[in-house]
Amino acid sequence: MENKRTRGLYRIPYLLWILLFVIVPILLVLYYSFFDIEGNFSFINYQKFFTPVYLKMTLSSFWYAFLITAISLLVAYPTAYLLTKTRHKQLWLLLIIVPSWINLLLKAYAFIGIFGTYGAANSFLKIIGIGSRQILFTDFSFVFVSVYIFIPFMILPIFNALNELNPTFIDAASDLGASKWTTFRRVIFPLTIDGVKSGCQVTFIPALSLFMLTRLIAGNRVITLGTSIEQHFLVTQDWGMGSTIAVFLIIIMVLIMVVTGTGKRGV
Amino acid sequence: MNKLVRFFLFIAIVSAVLLYAISSLNASQGYSGGNTVTVFNWGDYIDPDLIKKFEKETRIKVIYETFDSNEAMMTKIEQGGTNYDIAVPSEYMIDKMRHEDLLLPLDHSKLPNLKHIDKRFMDLPFDPENKYSIPYFWGTVGIVYNPKMLHGKEITSWNDLWDPDLKNEILLTDGAREVIGMGLNSLGYSLNDTNKQHLIEAKEKLDKLTPNIKAIVGDEIKMLLANQEASVGLVWSGDASEIMSENEDLDYVVPEEGSNLWFDNMVIPKTAKNVEAAHKFINFMLDPKVAAQNTDYVGYSTPNKGALKYMPKEVVEDERFYPSPELTEKLEVYENLGKKNLAYYNELFLQFKMHRK
C-alpha cells in the first residue's frame, strides 16, 4: 500500500508536465483551428488546407525534408561507423557535437557569408576554374545548410547503436564465410536499424517545419509548412489557419512515429 | 548521484553570484526601486548613446526590446504579460490598436517639446489631434540600385524592374504590403486597393517578375545590397540611407508612379507600468538636438522641424529622403484595411513566393 502511494507521488511531476506542456497546447491548437479570421466557428481553414496552394506546400515540405534526411543518413552512417573504429571515440564524437551548441542563426549568417557572390565558396570555384556561381538562395544551399545542421542528431543514435553492437557477431559472420559487404548488409545494418530509425525521426520531423533557414539561406524561394505557420501567426494574425497547418503537421508527425516506430524497444 | 548533486549546486551558486552582481551593479548606478521605462522598438532604430544620456539625465533605467514587424509587436501587446511603456508602431497599426483599445491617451502638457514637430506631420487621419501618438520618423518605400553593376542603366519607375536585363538581380523586402503594393503601383492602382480583381492582376504581374528576383529577405537585405550580392533592392528609405552610407556606389529612388509614405510613431500601450517615465522619454526624444543626433544615427527622415537646423545641409536638402511637395503628393499612407483584406494580401504574397521560375 505504502509502496503504491509513493509510486503515485513520483508520477505527479511527469503527469503535470505532460498535461500542461503537451496535452493542453495540442488541444488549444486544435481548438483555434476551428475559427476563421474573424473569430467565427467554421471549417473553412480545413477546406483551405485542401486547396492547391497548401497541398503544394505540404508536398514541397515533404520533398525537402526527405532530401535532408536521406543525405544526412548517407553522410552520417559511414561517419558513425568510422567513429567506432577510431581510438579516441569520445573525443571525435565531441568534436562533431560541439557545433550543434552554437546558435542556429549564427551558423546561418556564417553561411550567408560563405555562400555569397564574393564568399569563400565562390573564390574556391574561381580558383579551380569553374567560375563564380549563384550558391546562396538556391535549393542546393538550403539542403546543404540543413544537412549540416541536422547531421549531429543523425550521427549520435547511429553511433550509439554501432557502439553497442557485440563484435563477436561480426567475427561469427566472417568465420562462417560472409564477405564484408554481406556482413554489413545481413548483420551490422539490421542490428543498428533502431539507431537509424531514431536518427531519421529526429531529422525528418524538425526538417518538415524548418522556417528561419527558408528565408536566410533560401531567400523565401523554398516555402515550407513552418514558414507558413510563422506567417499566419505573426503577420496575418490568422491564428486559425496557422493552427490548422499545425494540426496537419502533428498528424503527419504521429504517422511518421508510428510507421518508423521500433515496436519492441520503443524510442 | 553525488556528481549530479554537485553539478546542480555549482550552477545554483554561480547563478546566485551573478544575480547578486547584477543587483549591486544596478544599485550603484541608482537604478533601485524599479524606476524603469521599457521601450519596445524596431531593431537598430535608436542611437544607443541617447539611451545612456536619458538614463543619466533622469535616473530612469531604460529596458530596450526590439521587434521586426508591426504585427508581431501588436500580438505581443495584445496577449498581455508584457509591460512595455513605449512602443513604436507604424501608422496603420496605430489605427488598429486605437480601435482595439490598446493605447493610452497622451498628456500633451507633459510634452512641451511637441512644438518642434512639423505641422505637416501632425493631426493625420490615423490619429486625429495626436491623441495617442507622436511621430518618430517618416519615410518612403523605394528602390536602391547600383548604377555601376547595371552599366549605367537608370531606374526611375517600378516598371523598370520588369526589364529582362535585370535577371536574378532583385532583392525584395519580406513584407506583403510592400511587395503587393509595388505590383499595384506599377499598374497605377492605389496602395490601399481592396478590389479583388485589381489585387489578382497585381499578383499576376508580380509572377512575371519572378525570373528577376534573387531572394525575398528580411533585415539581411541591407548587408546583402551593401556587399553587392544583388544590384537592385526594394527597401524602406531609412534602410536605403544606411546601405548607401556603407557602399557609396548605390543610389535610391522613389519611383515616379508613386509609393508608400509611412510614419513610425511613439505610443504608450495600455500595458504600460510607468506612464510618467514614458512621457519623459517621449519628450526627451522630441528635443531638437536629441532628434538630430538620432536621425544622424538611424538615417530615416525626421518630422522634427527644430532638428533640421542641427543637421548637415546636404542631408536636409537631399530630395531622395526629404522629397519635394510634388512627389509627396503622389505618395500614399497605408490605411488599415481590416483583417480580412490583410489576410488576402498575405495569401497572394504567399502564392507569389511559391511561384517558381
XYZ file of C-alpha atoms in Angstrom, chain A residues 36-38 48 51-54 56-57 60 64 109 112-113 115-119 122 134 136-137 139 212 214-216 218-223 227-228 231-239 241, chain B residues 68-72 74-75 78-79 93 96 149 168 171 174 176 210 213-220 223-224 227-230 339-340 342-344 346-347 349-357:
94
model
C -11.875 31.734 -39.143
C -10.018 35.025 -39.229
C -12.935 36.959 -37.775
C -8.443 25.956 -47.383
C -6.568 23.877 -51.946
C -3.618 23.588 -54.365
C -1.580 26.248 -52.534
C -1.329 24.363 -49.267
C 1.726 22.027 -52.956
C 3.385 23.478 -49.877
C 7.404 20.506 -51.164
C 12.868 18.851 -48.857
C 24.584 34.030 -41.006
C 25.403 33.721 -45.969
C 28.984 34.969 -45.914
C 27.998 31.178 -49.998
C 27.732 34.826 -51.103
C 28.862 36.063 -54.509
C 32.162 37.203 -53.009
C 32.309 34.474 -50.370
C 32.861 31.192 -54.875
C 24.999 31.644 -57.538
C 23.162 31.410 -51.899
C 19.367 31.394 -52.308
C 17.818 24.694 -53.368
C 14.250 30.578 -40.414
C 13.958 29.203 -45.677
C 14.336 32.955 -45.511
C 18.018 33.341 -44.613
C 16.829 30.048 -49.442
C 15.623 33.671 -49.700
C 11.984 32.541 -49.452
C 12.391 30.550 -52.664
C 11.585 27.490 -50.568
C 8.312 27.692 -48.661
C 7.243 29.291 -42.851
C 3.545 29.425 -43.432
C 3.446 33.970 -41.295
C -0.078 33.197 -40.162
C 0.663 33.740 -36.502
C 2.891 36.797 -36.713
C 1.921 38.642 -39.886
C -1.583 37.762 -40.995
C -2.734 37.104 -37.450
C -4.883 34.338 -38.851
C -4.331 32.048 -35.887
C -5.184 28.884 -40.382
C 10.682 43.195 -36.514
C 7.109 43.620 -37.664
C 4.119 45.676 -36.593
C 2.027 42.549 -36.402
C 4.475 40.743 -34.130
C 0.811 44.037 -31.637
C 0.445 40.315 -30.956
C -2.456 42.132 -27.195
C -1.593 38.920 -25.383
C -1.167 49.773 -36.869
C -5.879 49.321 -35.472
C 26.610 46.995 -61.676
C 18.290 37.446 -60.916
C 16.128 41.558 -53.686
C 9.737 40.384 -46.948
C 3.211 41.628 -48.043
C 9.924 36.101 -60.646
C 14.040 38.101 -58.217
C 17.004 36.667 -56.427
C 15.525 36.449 -52.956
C 12.900 37.793 -50.581
C 14.637 38.571 -47.298
C 14.321 40.443 -44.006
C 16.805 42.828 -42.401
C 19.659 40.984 -44.122
C 24.031 43.682 -45.696
C 23.355 41.876 -48.973
C 28.018 43.686 -50.294
C 26.805 43.864 -53.912
C 25.128 40.480 -53.681
C 22.477 41.953 -55.991
C -8.005 41.671 -41.006
C -9.841 40.085 -43.889
C -4.884 41.964 -44.998
C -5.218 38.176 -44.934
C -5.978 38.305 -48.633
C -0.822 37.831 -47.375
C -2.442 34.927 -49.171
C 2.011 37.205 -51.236
C 2.430 33.573 -50.173
C 1.278 32.390 -53.604
C 3.684 34.803 -55.234
C 6.554 33.435 -53.137
C 5.667 29.898 -54.162
C 5.587 30.779 -57.860
C 8.706 29.132 -59.272
C 10.837 30.434 -62.106
